[in-house]
PDB file of C-alpha atoms in Angstrom:
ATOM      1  CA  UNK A 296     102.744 115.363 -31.687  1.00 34.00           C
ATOM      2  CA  UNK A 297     101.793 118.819 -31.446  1.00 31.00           C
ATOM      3  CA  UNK A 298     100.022 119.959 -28.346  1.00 36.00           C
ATOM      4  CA  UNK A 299      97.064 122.394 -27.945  1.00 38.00           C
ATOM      5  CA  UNK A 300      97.018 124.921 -25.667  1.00 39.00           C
ATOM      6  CA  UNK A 301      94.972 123.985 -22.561  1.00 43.00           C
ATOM      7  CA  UNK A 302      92.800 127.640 -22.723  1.00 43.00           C
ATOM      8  CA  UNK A 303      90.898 125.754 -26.126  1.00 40.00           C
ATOM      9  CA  UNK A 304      89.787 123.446 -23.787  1.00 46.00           C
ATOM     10  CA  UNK A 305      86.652 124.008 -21.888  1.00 52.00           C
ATOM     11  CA  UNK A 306      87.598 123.387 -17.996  1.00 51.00           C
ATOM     12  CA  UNK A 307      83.778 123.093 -17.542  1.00 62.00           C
ATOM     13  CA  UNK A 308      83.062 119.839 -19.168  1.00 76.00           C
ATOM     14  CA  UNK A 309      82.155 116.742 -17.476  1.00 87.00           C
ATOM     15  CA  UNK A 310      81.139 113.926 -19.338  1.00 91.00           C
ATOM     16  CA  UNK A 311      79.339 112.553 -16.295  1.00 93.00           C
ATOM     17  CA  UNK A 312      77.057 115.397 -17.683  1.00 92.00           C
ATOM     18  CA  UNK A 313      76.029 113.770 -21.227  1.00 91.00           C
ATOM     19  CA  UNK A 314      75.875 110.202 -19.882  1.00 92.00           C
ATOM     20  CA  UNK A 315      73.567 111.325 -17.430  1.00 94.00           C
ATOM     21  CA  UNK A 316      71.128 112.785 -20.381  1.00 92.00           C
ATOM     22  CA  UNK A 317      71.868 109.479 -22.131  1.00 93.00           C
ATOM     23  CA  UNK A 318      70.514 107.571 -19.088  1.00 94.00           C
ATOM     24  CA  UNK A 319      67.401 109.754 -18.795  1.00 93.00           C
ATOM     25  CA  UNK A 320      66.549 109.540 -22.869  1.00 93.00           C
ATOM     26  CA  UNK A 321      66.736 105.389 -21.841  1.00 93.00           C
ATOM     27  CA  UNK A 322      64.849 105.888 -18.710  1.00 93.00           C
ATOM     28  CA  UNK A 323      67.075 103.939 -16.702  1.00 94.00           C
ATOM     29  CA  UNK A 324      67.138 104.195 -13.078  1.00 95.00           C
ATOM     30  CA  UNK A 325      69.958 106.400 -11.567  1.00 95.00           C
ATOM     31  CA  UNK A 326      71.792 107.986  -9.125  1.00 95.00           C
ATOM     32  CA  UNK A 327      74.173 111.054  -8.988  1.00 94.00           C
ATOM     33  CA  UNK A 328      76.210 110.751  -5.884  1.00 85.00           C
ATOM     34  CA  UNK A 329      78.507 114.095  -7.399  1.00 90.00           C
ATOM     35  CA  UNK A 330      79.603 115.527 -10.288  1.00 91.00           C
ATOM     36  CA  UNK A 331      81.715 112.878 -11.213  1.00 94.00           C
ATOM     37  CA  UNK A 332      80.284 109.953 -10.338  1.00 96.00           C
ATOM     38  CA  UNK A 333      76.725 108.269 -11.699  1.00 96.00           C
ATOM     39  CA  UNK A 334      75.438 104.996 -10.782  1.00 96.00           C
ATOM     40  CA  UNK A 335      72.653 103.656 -13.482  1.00 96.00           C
ATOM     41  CA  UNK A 336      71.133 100.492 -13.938  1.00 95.00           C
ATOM     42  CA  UNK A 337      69.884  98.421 -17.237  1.00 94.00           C
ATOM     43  CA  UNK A 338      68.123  95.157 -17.549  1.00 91.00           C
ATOM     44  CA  UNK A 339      69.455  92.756 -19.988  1.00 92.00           C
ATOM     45  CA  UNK A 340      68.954  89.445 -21.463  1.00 92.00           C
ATOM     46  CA  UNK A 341      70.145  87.278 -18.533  1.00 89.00           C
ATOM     47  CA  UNK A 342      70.467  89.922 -15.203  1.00 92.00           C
ATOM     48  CA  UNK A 343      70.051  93.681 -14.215  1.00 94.00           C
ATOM     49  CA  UNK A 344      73.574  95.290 -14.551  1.00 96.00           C
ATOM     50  CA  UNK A 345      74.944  98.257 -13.123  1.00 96.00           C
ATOM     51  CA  UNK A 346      76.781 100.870 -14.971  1.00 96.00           C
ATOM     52  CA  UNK A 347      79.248 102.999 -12.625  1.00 96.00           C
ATOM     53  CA  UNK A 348      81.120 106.112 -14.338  1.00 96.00           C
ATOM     54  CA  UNK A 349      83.300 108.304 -12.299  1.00 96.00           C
ATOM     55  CA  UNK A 350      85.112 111.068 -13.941  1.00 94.00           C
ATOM     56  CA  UNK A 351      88.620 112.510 -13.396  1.00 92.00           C
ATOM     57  CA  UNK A 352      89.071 115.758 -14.624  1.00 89.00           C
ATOM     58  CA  UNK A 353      92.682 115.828 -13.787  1.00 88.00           C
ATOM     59  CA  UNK A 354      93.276 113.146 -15.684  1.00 90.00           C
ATOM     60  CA  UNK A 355      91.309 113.659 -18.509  1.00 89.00           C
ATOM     61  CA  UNK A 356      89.741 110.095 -17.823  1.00 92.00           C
ATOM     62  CA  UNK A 357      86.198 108.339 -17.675  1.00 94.00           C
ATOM     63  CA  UNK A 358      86.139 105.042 -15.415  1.00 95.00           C
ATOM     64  CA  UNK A 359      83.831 102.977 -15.918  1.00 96.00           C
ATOM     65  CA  UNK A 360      82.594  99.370 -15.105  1.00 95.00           C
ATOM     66  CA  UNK A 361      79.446  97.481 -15.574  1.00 96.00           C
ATOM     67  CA  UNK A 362      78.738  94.793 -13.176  1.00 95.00           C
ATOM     68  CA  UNK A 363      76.818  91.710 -13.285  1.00 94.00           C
ATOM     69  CA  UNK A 364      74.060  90.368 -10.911  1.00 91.00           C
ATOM     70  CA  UNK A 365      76.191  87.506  -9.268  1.00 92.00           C
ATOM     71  CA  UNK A 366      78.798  86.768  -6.633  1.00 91.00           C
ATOM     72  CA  UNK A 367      81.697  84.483  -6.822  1.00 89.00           C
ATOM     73  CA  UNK A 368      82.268  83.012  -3.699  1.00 87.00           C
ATOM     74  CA  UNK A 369      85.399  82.986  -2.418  1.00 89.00           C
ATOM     75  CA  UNK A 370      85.829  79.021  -2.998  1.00 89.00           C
ATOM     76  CA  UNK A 371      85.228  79.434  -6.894  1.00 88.00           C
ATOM     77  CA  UNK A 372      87.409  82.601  -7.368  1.00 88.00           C
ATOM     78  CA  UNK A 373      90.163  80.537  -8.660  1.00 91.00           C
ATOM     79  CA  UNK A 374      88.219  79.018 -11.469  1.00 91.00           C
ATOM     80  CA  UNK A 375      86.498  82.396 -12.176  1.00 91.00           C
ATOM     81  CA  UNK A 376      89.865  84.069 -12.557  1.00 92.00           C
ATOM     82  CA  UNK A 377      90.780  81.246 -14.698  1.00 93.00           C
ATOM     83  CA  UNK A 378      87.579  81.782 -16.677  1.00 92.00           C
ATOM     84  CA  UNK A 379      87.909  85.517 -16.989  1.00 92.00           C
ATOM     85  CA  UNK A 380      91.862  84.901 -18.161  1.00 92.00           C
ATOM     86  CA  UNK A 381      90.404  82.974 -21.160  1.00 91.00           C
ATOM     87  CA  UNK A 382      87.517  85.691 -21.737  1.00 91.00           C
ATOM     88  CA  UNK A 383      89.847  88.703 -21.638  1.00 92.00           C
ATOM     89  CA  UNK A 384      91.418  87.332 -24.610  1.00 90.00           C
ATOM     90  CA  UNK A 385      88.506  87.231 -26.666  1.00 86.00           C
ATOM     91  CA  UNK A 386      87.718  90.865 -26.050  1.00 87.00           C
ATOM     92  CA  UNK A 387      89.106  93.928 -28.070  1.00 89.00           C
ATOM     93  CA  UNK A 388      87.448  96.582 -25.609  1.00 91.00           C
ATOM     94  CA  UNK A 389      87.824  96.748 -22.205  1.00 93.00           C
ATOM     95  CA  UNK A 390      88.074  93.207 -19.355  1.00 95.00           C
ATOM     96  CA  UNK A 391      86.692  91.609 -16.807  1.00 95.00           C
ATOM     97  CA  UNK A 392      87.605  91.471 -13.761  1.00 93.00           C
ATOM     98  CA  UNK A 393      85.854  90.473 -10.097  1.00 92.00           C
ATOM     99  CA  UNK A 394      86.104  92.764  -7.380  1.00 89.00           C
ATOM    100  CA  UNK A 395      88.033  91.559  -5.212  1.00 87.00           C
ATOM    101  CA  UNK A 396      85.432  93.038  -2.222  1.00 88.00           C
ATOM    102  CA  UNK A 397      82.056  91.616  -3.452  1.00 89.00           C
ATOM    103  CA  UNK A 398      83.375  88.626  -5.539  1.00 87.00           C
ATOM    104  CA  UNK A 399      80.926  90.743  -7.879  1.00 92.00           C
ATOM    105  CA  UNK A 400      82.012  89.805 -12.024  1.00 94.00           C
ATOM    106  CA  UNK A 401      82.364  93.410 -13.830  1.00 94.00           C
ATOM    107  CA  UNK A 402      83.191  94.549 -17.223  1.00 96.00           C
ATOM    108  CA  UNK A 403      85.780  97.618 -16.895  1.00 95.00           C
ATOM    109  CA  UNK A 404      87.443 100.137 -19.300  1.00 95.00           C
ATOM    110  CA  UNK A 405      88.235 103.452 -18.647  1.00 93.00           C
ATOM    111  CA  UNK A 406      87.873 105.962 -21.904  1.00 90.00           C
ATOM    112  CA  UNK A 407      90.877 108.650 -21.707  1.00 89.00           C
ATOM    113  CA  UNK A 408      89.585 111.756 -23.200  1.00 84.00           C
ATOM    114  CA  UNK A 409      90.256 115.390 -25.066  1.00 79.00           C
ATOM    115  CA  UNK A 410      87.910 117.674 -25.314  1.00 74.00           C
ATOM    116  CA  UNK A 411      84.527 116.961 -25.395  1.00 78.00           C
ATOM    117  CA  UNK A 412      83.370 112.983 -25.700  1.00 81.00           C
ATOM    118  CA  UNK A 413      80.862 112.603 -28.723  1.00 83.00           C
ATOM    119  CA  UNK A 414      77.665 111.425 -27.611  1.00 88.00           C
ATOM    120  CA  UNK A 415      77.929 108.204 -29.768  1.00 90.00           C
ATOM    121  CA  UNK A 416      81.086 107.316 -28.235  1.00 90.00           C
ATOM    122  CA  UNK A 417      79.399 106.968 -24.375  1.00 92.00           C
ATOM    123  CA  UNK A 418      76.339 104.832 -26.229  1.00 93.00           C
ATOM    124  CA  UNK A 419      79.028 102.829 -27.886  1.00 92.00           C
ATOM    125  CA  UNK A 420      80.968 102.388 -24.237  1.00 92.00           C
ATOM    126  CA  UNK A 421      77.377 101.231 -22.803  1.00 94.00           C
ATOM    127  CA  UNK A 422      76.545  99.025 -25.893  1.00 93.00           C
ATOM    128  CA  UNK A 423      79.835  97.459 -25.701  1.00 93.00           C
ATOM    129  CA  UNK A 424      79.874  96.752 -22.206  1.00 95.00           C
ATOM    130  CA  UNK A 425      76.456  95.153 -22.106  1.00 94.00           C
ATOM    131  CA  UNK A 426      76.970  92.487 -25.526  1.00 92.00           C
ATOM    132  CA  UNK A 427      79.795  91.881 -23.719  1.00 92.00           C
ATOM    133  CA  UNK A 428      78.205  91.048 -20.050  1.00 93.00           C
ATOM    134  CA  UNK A 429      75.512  89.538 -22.235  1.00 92.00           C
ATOM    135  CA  UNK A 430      77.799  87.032 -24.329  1.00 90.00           C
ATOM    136  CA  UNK A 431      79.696  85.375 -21.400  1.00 90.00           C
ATOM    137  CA  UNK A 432      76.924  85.493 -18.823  1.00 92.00           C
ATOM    138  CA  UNK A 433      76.460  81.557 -19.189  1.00 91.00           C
ATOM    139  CA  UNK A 434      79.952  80.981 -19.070  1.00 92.00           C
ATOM    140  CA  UNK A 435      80.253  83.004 -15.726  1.00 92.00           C
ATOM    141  CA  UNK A 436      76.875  80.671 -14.888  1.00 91.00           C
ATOM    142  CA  UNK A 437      78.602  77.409 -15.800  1.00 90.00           C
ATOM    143  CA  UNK A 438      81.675  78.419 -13.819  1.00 91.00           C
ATOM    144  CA  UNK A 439      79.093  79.258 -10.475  1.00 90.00           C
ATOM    145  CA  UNK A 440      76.534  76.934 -10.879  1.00 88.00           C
ATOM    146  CA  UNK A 441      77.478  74.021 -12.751  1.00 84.00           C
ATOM    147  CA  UNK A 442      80.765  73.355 -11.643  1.00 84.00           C
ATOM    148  CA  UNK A 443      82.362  73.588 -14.994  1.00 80.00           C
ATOM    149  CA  UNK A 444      86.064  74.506 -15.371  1.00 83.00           C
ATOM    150  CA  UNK A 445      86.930  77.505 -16.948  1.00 82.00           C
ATOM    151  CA  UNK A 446      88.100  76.159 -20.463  1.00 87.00           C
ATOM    152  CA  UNK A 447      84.749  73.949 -20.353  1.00 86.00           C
ATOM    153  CA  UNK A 448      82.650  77.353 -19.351  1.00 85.00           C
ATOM    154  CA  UNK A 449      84.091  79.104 -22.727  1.00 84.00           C
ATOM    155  CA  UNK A 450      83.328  76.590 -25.156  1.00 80.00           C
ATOM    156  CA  UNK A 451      80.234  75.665 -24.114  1.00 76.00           C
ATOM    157  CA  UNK A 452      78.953  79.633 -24.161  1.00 73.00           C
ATOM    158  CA  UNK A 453      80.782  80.442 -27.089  1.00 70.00           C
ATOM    159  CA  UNK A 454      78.934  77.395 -29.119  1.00 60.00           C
ATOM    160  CA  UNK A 455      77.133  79.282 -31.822  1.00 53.00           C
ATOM    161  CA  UNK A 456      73.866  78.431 -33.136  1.00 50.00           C
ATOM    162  CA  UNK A 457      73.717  77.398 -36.972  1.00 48.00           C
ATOM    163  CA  UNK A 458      70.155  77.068 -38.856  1.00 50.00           C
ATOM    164  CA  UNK A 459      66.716  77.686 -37.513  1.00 59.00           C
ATOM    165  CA  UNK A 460      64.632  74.949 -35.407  1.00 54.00           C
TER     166      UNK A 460
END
């Protein structure tokens, strides 16, 4: 692989920079706590989730998770990690995982970077994230609420609509 010499790259950039312009175009409300961390929120179809980006120069890395509105309490955490083992499968981009603090559910992926991060690549990262928090909601609701176990959670959420009422 042949390497580029690290003066090409501008030490200035911080993609905690775009996404914030990204989250003002959207009008979401936000917080900067630094220069490499933002804290936004976006309403969805189901809950309010929170975006959290924290960027690591030195490692040429964007962190980032998107939570969901709920806690897991600590007696269902077994048949929410069981639930989010059969999710994670499903997924080509980034997992979910609960925080092992809150009990909080959370989409995560962190986007390893080069250079500059195209604009469309951070709306794609928030896009993803939220279809994603979106589509298994209910089965993160059946789990909770419901009492379902984990294999009963997926079906019944991934069940897709055929025809029009």
């Amino acid at each position: 692989m042949t390497a580029v010499t690290a003066d090409l790259i501008d030490s200035t950039y911080n993609p905690i920079d775009l996404m914030e312009e990204i989250v003002q175009a959207n009008e979401w409300p936000h917080d900067r706590a630094g220069d490499e961390e933002l804290l936004a929120e976006i309403s969805g179809k189901w809950c309010n989730y929170r975006m959290f980006f924290i960027w690591r120069e030195d490692l040429n890395a964007l962190y980032f998770t998107c939570s969901l509105d709920m806690k897991a309490p600590k007696e269902k955490r077994r048949a929410m990690n069981d639930l989010l083992s059969l999710l994670n499968e499903r997924m080509w981009f980034g997992h979910f995982e609960i925080c092992s603090e809150t009990g909080t559910p959370m989409f995560r992926h962190t986007l390893l970077t080069r250079g500059a991060v195209p604009v469309e690549q951070l709306e794609d990262l928030v896009d993803i994230a939220v279809n994603e928090c979106e589509r298994f909601y209910p089965s993160f609701q059946y789990v909770l609420w419901a009492g379902y176990d984990a294999q009963r959670a997926t079906e019944a959420a991934m069940l897709d609509t055929v025809g029009e009422a």
